[in-house]
Short mmCIF file of C-alpha atoms in Angstrom, two decimals:
data_model
loop_
_atom_site.label_atom_id
_atom_site.label_comp_id
_atom_site.label_asym_id
_atom_site.label_seq_id
_atom_site.Cartn_x
_atom_site.Cartn_y
_atom_site.Cartn_z
CA UNK A 119 -19.22 -3.85 -15.84
CA UNK A 120 -17.79 -2.10 -18.89
CA UNK A 121 -15.28 0.57 -17.82
CA UNK A 122 -15.59 3.85 -19.72
CA UNK A 123 -13.01 6.62 -19.98
CA UNK A 124 -15.00 8.62 -17.39
CA UNK A 125 -15.07 5.61 -15.05
CA UNK A 126 -11.30 5.28 -15.32
CA UNK A 127 -10.77 8.98 -14.71
CA UNK A 128 -12.90 8.76 -11.56
CA UNK A 129 -11.06 5.67 -10.28
CA UNK A 130 -7.69 7.33 -10.88
CA UNK A 131 -8.77 10.41 -8.95
CA UNK A 132 -10.25 8.38 -6.08
CA UNK A 133 -7.06 6.35 -5.69
CA UNK A 134 -5.42 8.97 -3.44
CA UNK A 135 -8.31 11.41 -2.93
CA UNK A 136 -11.19 9.33 -1.60
CA UNK A 137 -11.76 11.35 1.58
CA UNK A 138 -13.04 14.32 -0.40
CA UNK A 139 -16.73 15.21 -0.68
CA UNK A 140 -18.85 13.99 -3.58
CA UNK A 141 -19.19 17.61 -4.71
CA UNK A 142 -15.41 18.13 -4.88
CA UNK A 143 -14.81 14.76 -6.57
CA UNK A 144 -17.47 15.68 -9.14
CA UNK A 145 -15.81 19.05 -9.76
CA UNK A 146 -12.35 17.54 -10.21
CA UNK A 147 -13.50 14.74 -12.53
CA UNK A 148 -16.03 16.68 -14.65
CA UNK A 149 -18.97 14.57 -13.49
CA UNK A 150 -22.15 15.50 -11.67
CA UNK A 151 -22.51 14.73 -7.97
CA UNK A 152 -25.24 12.19 -8.79
CA UNK A 153 -22.99 10.48 -11.35
CA UNK A 154 -20.15 10.23 -8.82
CA UNK A 155 -22.42 8.73 -6.17
CA UNK A 156 -23.94 6.26 -8.64
CA UNK A 157 -20.56 5.17 -10.03
CA UNK A 158 -19.06 4.81 -6.56
CA UNK A 159 -21.87 2.51 -5.49
CA UNK A 160 -21.61 0.57 -8.75
CA UNK A 161 -17.83 0.11 -8.37
CA UNK A 162 -18.37 -1.32 -4.89
CA UNK A 163 -21.22 -3.59 -5.94
CA UNK A 164 -19.10 -4.97 -8.80
CA UNK A 165 -16.09 -5.47 -6.51
CA UNK A 166 -13.93 -3.03 -8.49
CA UNK A 167 -13.50 -0.97 -5.32
CA UNK A 168 -12.91 -3.24 -2.34
CA UNK A 169 -12.21 -0.71 0.39
CA UNK A 170 -11.08 2.79 1.35
CA UNK A 171 -8.25 2.93 3.87
CA UNK A 172 -6.15 5.54 5.64
CA UNK A 173 -2.35 5.81 5.67
CA UNK A 174 -0.77 6.83 8.98
CA UNK A 175 2.55 8.00 10.39
CA UNK A 176 3.30 4.92 12.50
CA UNK A 177 5.96 6.72 14.53
CA UNK A 178 3.22 8.47 16.50
CA UNK A 179 1.94 5.04 17.63
CA UNK A 180 5.39 3.83 18.65
CA UNK A 181 5.78 1.59 15.59
CA UNK A 182 8.99 2.63 13.84
CA UNK A 183 10.00 -0.45 11.85
CA UNK A 184 8.25 -1.23 8.55
CA UNK A 185 9.31 -4.35 6.67
CA UNK A 186 8.25 -6.15 3.51
CA UNK A 187 8.79 -9.92 3.69
CA UNK A 188 8.74 -12.53 0.91
CA UNK A 189 8.09 -16.06 2.18
CA UNK A 190 8.55 -19.48 0.59
CA UNK A 191 6.77 -22.45 2.18
CA UNK A 192 8.09 -26.00 2.25
CA UNK A 193 4.63 -27.18 1.19
CA UNK A 194 2.10 -25.01 -0.62
CA UNK A 195 -0.70 -26.97 1.12
CA UNK A 196 0.00 -25.01 4.32
CA UNK A 197 -0.46 -21.55 2.78
CA UNK A 198 -3.99 -20.99 4.12
CA UNK A 199 -2.82 -21.71 7.67
CA UNK A 200 -0.03 -19.17 7.32
CA UNK A 201 -2.38 -16.58 5.82
CA UNK A 202 -4.83 -17.06 8.71
CA UNK A 203 -1.98 -16.68 11.21
CA UNK A 204 -0.71 -13.49 9.57
CA UNK A 205 -4.14 -11.89 9.23
CA UNK A 206 -4.67 -12.31 12.98
CA UNK A 207 -1.32 -10.70 13.77
CA UNK A 208 -1.12 -7.22 15.29
CA UNK A 209 1.84 -6.59 12.95
CA UNK A 210 0.36 -7.47 9.55
CA UNK A 211 -0.82 -4.54 7.42
CA UNK A 212 -1.49 -6.61 4.29
CA UNK A 213 -0.40 -9.68 2.36
CA UNK A 214 -0.75 -11.22 -1.07
CA UNK A 215 0.09 -14.42 -2.86
CA UNK A 216 3.15 -14.75 -5.14
CA UNK A 217 3.96 -17.17 -7.94
CA UNK A 218 7.44 -18.56 -8.52
CA UNK A 219 10.34 -18.04 -6.15
CA UNK A 220 8.12 -17.06 -3.20
CA UNK A 221 4.57 -17.90 -2.09
CA UNK A 222 3.60 -14.77 -0.13
CA UNK A 223 4.54 -11.14 0.27
CA UNK A 224 3.67 -9.51 3.60
CA UNK A 225 3.70 -5.86 4.73
CA UNK A 226 4.49 -5.68 8.45
CA UNK A 227 4.97 -3.01 11.12
CA UNK A 228 6.87 -3.37 14.41
CA UNK A 229 7.87 -1.32 17.45
CA UNK A 230 11.48 -2.48 17.68
CA UNK A 231 14.12 -5.06 16.76
CA UNK A 232 13.01 -7.48 19.48
CA UNK A 233 9.48 -7.50 18.06
CA UNK A 234 10.82 -8.31 14.59
CA UNK A 235 13.11 -11.08 15.86
CA UNK A 236 10.39 -12.65 18.00
CA UNK A 237 7.87 -12.51 15.18
CA UNK A 238 10.19 -14.11 12.62
CA UNK A 239 11.42 -16.70 15.12
CA UNK A 240 7.82 -17.68 15.86
CA UNK A 241 7.03 -18.01 12.14
CA UNK A 242 10.14 -20.03 11.36
CA UNK A 243 9.63 -22.46 14.24
CA UNK A 244 6.04 -23.36 13.35
CA UNK A 245 5.33 -26.94 12.26
CA UNK A 246 1.89 -25.98 10.91
CA UNK A 247 3.34 -23.97 8.01
CA UNK A 248 7.05 -24.86 7.63
CA UNK A 249 8.96 -22.07 5.88
CA UNK A 250 11.86 -23.01 3.61
CA UNK A 251 13.10 -19.52 2.74
CA UNK A 252 12.36 -15.83 3.21
CA UNK A 253 13.83 -12.39 2.64
CA UNK A 254 13.15 -9.22 4.60
CA UNK A 255 13.14 -5.79 2.99
CA UNK A 256 13.84 -2.94 5.41
CA UNK A 257 13.34 0.26 3.40
CA UNK A 258 14.74 3.71 3.98
CA UNK A 259 12.47 5.05 1.20
CA UNK A 260 8.95 4.02 0.20
CA UNK A 261 6.66 5.75 -2.27
CA UNK A 262 3.04 4.80 -2.96
CA UNK A 263 2.32 6.32 -6.36
CA UNK A 264 -0.98 7.52 -7.79
CA UNK A 265 -2.57 5.51 -10.57
CA UNK A 266 -0.96 6.79 -13.76
CA UNK A 267 -2.99 4.73 -16.24
CA UNK A 268 -5.08 7.84 -17.02
CA UNK A 269 -4.40 11.57 -16.64
CA UNK A 270 -4.74 13.05 -13.17
CA UNK A 271 -3.91 16.58 -12.07
CA UNK A 272 -3.22 15.47 -8.50
CA UNK A 273 -0.15 13.28 -8.68
CA UNK A 274 0.20 12.81 -4.94
CA UNK A 275 2.87 10.39 -3.71
CA UNK A 276 2.30 8.89 -0.27
CA UNK A 277 5.04 7.46 1.99
CA UNK A 278 4.83 4.39 4.20
CA UNK A 279 7.95 5.45 6.08
CA UNK A 280 7.63 8.92 7.60
CA UNK A 281 10.08 11.23 9.31
CA UNK A 282 10.86 10.15 12.86
CA UNK A 283 8.36 11.59 15.32
CA UNK A 284 7.81 11.25 19.04
CA UNK A 285 5.18 8.72 20.16
CA UNK A 286 1.91 10.39 21.14
CA UNK A 287 -0.52 9.59 23.92
CA UNK A 288 -3.90 9.12 22.25
CA UNK A 289 -7.17 9.15 24.15
CA UNK A 290 -9.54 6.19 23.88
CA UNK A 291 -11.85 8.27 21.65
CA UNK A 292 -8.90 9.32 19.45
CA UNK A 293 -8.04 5.66 18.86
CA UNK A 294 -11.66 4.78 18.14
CA UNK A 295 -11.82 7.47 15.44
CA UNK A 296 -8.48 6.44 13.93
CA UNK A 297 -9.49 2.78 13.85
CA UNK A 298 -12.75 3.61 12.06
CA UNK A 299 -10.83 5.66 9.49
CA UNK A 300 -8.28 2.87 9.01
CA UNK A 301 -11.13 0.56 7.97
CA UNK A 302 -13.02 3.15 5.92
CA UNK A 303 -11.39 6.47 5.07
CA UNK A 304 -14.69 7.66 3.53
CA UNK A 305 -16.73 7.12 6.69
CA UNK A 306 -18.88 10.20 7.28
CA UNK A 307 -18.41 12.52 10.24
CA UNK A 308 -22.00 11.80 11.37
CA UNK A 309 -21.47 8.03 11.38
CA UNK A 310 -18.15 8.34 13.23
CA UNK A 311 -19.89 10.54 15.81
CA UNK A 312 -22.61 7.92 16.31
CA UNK A 313 -20.10 5.09 16.65
CA UNK A 314 -17.89 6.93 19.11
CA UNK A 315 -20.55 8.76 21.10
CA UNK A 316 -19.03 12.22 20.67
CA UNK A 317 -20.34 15.23 18.75
CA UNK A 318 -19.86 15.61 15.01
CA UNK A 319 -18.10 18.94 15.63
CA UNK A 320 -15.56 17.27 17.90
CA UNK A 321 -15.00 14.43 15.40
CA UNK A 322 -14.33 16.97 12.64
CA UNK A 323 -11.98 18.93 14.92
CA UNK A 324 -10.01 15.79 15.81
CA UNK A 325 -9.71 14.59 12.20
CA UNK A 326 -8.47 17.99 11.05
CA UNK A 327 -5.92 17.93 13.88
CA UNK A 328 -4.75 14.42 12.89
CA UNK A 329 -4.27 15.65 9.32
CA UNK A 330 -2.57 18.89 10.35
CA UNK A 331 -0.11 17.05 12.61
CA UNK A 332 0.52 14.43 9.86
CA UNK A 333 -0.75 11.58 12.02
CA UNK A 334 -2.97 10.93 9.02
CA UNK A 335 -0.76 11.11 5.92
CA UNK A 336 -3.45 10.40 3.35
CA UNK A 337 -5.88 7.80 2.07
CA UNK A 338 -5.97 5.20 -0.65
CA UNK A 339 -8.67 3.31 -2.51
CA UNK A 340 -8.22 -0.44 -2.79
CA UNK A 341 -9.06 -1.07 -6.45
CA UNK A 342 -9.13 -4.64 -7.75
CA UNK A 343 -7.01 -3.98 -10.79
CA UNK A 344 -7.62 -7.49 -12.13
CA UNK A 345 -11.21 -6.45 -12.83
CA UNK A 346 -9.86 -3.63 -14.99
CA UNK A 347 -7.69 -6.10 -16.92
CA UNK A 348 -4.40 -5.41 -15.10
CA UNK A 349 -1.91 -7.84 -13.58
CA UNK A 350 0.43 -7.10 -10.68
CA UNK A 351 4.17 -7.83 -10.70
CA UNK A 352 7.10 -7.01 -8.44
CA UNK A 353 10.56 -6.35 -9.87
CA UNK A 354 13.46 -7.03 -7.48
CA UNK A 355 16.74 -5.31 -8.33
CA UNK A 356 20.12 -5.56 -6.72
CA UNK A 357 22.34 -2.78 -8.06
CA UNK A 358 25.98 -2.96 -7.09
CA UNK A 359 27.47 0.25 -5.74
CA UNK A 360 24.14 2.10 -5.90
CA UNK A 361 25.19 5.74 -6.27
CA UNK A 362 23.17 8.84 -5.43
CA UNK A 363 22.93 9.63 -9.14
CA UNK A 364 21.57 6.15 -10.00
CA UNK A 365 19.17 6.33 -7.07
CA UNK A 366 17.78 9.63 -8.40
CA UNK A 367 17.41 8.10 -11.87
CA UNK A 368 15.36 5.23 -10.41
CA UNK A 369 13.17 7.58 -8.37
CA UNK A 370 12.49 9.86 -11.36
CA UNK A 371 11.81 6.88 -13.63
CA UNK A 372 9.35 5.39 -11.13
CA UNK A 373 7.50 8.67 -10.65
CA UNK A 374 7.07 9.22 -14.39
CA UNK A 375 6.50 5.67 -15.62
CA UNK A 376 2.73 5.14 -15.89
CA UNK A 377 2.76 1.46 -14.91
CA UNK A 378 4.79 1.89 -11.70
CA UNK A 379 2.61 1.70 -8.59
CA UNK A 380 5.22 1.91 -5.84
CA UNK A 381 8.95 2.10 -5.17
CA UNK A 382 11.03 0.78 -2.26
CA UNK A 383 14.74 1.32 -1.64
CA UNK A 384 16.80 -0.46 1.02
CA UNK A 385 20.49 -0.87 1.84
CA UNK A 386 20.68 -4.65 1.46
CA UNK A 387 20.05 -7.13 -1.37
CA UNK A 388 17.71 -6.55 -3.19
CA UNK A 389 18.16 -2.80 -2.80
CA UNK A 390 15.35 -1.68 -5.15
CA UNK A 391 11.78 -3.02 -5.41
CA UNK A 392 9.48 -1.65 -8.12
CA UNK A 393 5.83 -2.72 -8.21
CA UNK A 394 3.93 -2.36 -11.48
CA UNK A 395 0.50 -2.89 -13.04
CA UNK A 396 0.47 -4.27 -16.58
CA UNK A 397 -2.21 -5.59 -18.92
CA UNK A 398 -0.13 -8.12 -20.89
CA UNK A 399 3.04 -10.15 -20.66
CA UNK A 400 4.52 -7.96 -23.41
CA UNK A 401 3.93 -4.86 -21.27
CA UNK A 402 5.80 -6.54 -18.41
CA UNK A 403 8.67 -7.37 -20.77
CA UNK A 404 8.74 -3.76 -21.98
CA UNK A 405 9.02 -2.51 -18.38
CA UNK A 406 11.96 -4.84 -17.78
CA UNK A 407 13.61 -3.59 -20.98
CA UNK A 408 13.12 0.04 -19.87
CA UNK A 409 14.72 -0.71 -16.50
CA UNK A 410 17.63 -2.49 -18.18
CA UNK A 411 18.12 0.48 -20.48
CA UNK A 412 17.96 2.86 -17.49
CA UNK A 413 20.67 0.83 -15.72
CA UNK A 414 22.72 -0.10 -18.79
CA UNK A 415 25.94 1.29 -17.29
CA UNK A 416 25.35 -0.48 -13.95
CA UNK A 417 26.05 -4.01 -12.73
CA UNK A 418 22.80 -5.45 -11.38
CA UNK A 419 20.65 -8.54 -10.88
CA UNK A 420 16.95 -8.51 -11.76
CA UNK A 421 14.17 -10.87 -10.73
CA UNK A 422 10.44 -10.69 -11.49
CA UNK A 423 7.76 -11.95 -9.09
CA UNK A 424 4.20 -12.37 -10.34
CA UNK A 425 1.77 -11.56 -7.55
CA UNK A 426 -1.84 -11.19 -6.54
CA UNK A 427 -3.08 -7.96 -5.04
CA UNK A 428 -3.44 -7.86 -1.26
CA UNK A 429 -6.00 -10.17 0.37
CA UNK A 430 -6.82 -7.78 3.17
CA UNK A 431 -5.57 -4.33 4.19
CA UNK A 432 -5.55 -3.26 7.83
CA UNK A 433 -3.46 -0.12 8.34
CA UNK A 434 -3.77 -0.14 12.15
CA UNK A 435 -3.51 -3.89 12.90
CA UNK A 436 -2.25 -3.26 16.44
CA UNK A 437 -5.54 -1.57 17.40
CA UNK A 438 -7.93 -4.46 17.96
#
């Protein structure tokens, strides 16, 4: 499928605004409702759009510990076994393959320290997929950026880590609705009503309440950027004596730089993780040069990990 400028504009808008009606999407992108519906279906048929998923405040579910792990296997031949194990886990939000220093990156969510320790101990002790090395990133800041490869009025930034909130008691029907939305954030009110056996009015009321109370933070469209000609890389930085001023410079750079897709900051090494989309190796080199120039007065280490996009995204893995 040849991607036109209008196609790209629509994809950019859908990236963080996919829950909106066809009429509103059409209005915001300068297309007709029929064009939006046709292009949406075409994107899905061609595998350019893989899924629509919802982003939640995990604190309300009692899950307060998000981590990003990079894993190196002793033998690459065991990678499929490890992937299968992780995809079945109630803690795995998503994962993707890496090339070079690590074999996999994994996004995980846990209730507490014991859960993390037990999970990692179980992984490390397995003889089916022996692990030779890993690092765990425990962020205090995460930003999921909009696609900036084309202009977009709505530059919404979505967090993975939210402000601490008290755990809520959800009804069975609440959880059914939330699970449906985690798998498909564009699922219609009518279809959710049919699947859950409650009225469309009540479904709409509950979803609006989830949004108002920030249980639902937003939504994202899983776009297979490779089909648009883009590669995915992760830049790991360890900046010594990371000051507030340098931190603000990194945040501002990441928000403005069109190839940056997300930013993570943590206390330990590496203390900054920047994920980017780039079309060529030269573009990747240019991003590294920009970061070096940004940090030219700092002492830092920099490593680049080439990666695949996520295999599977499940934003409520603990709801089976």
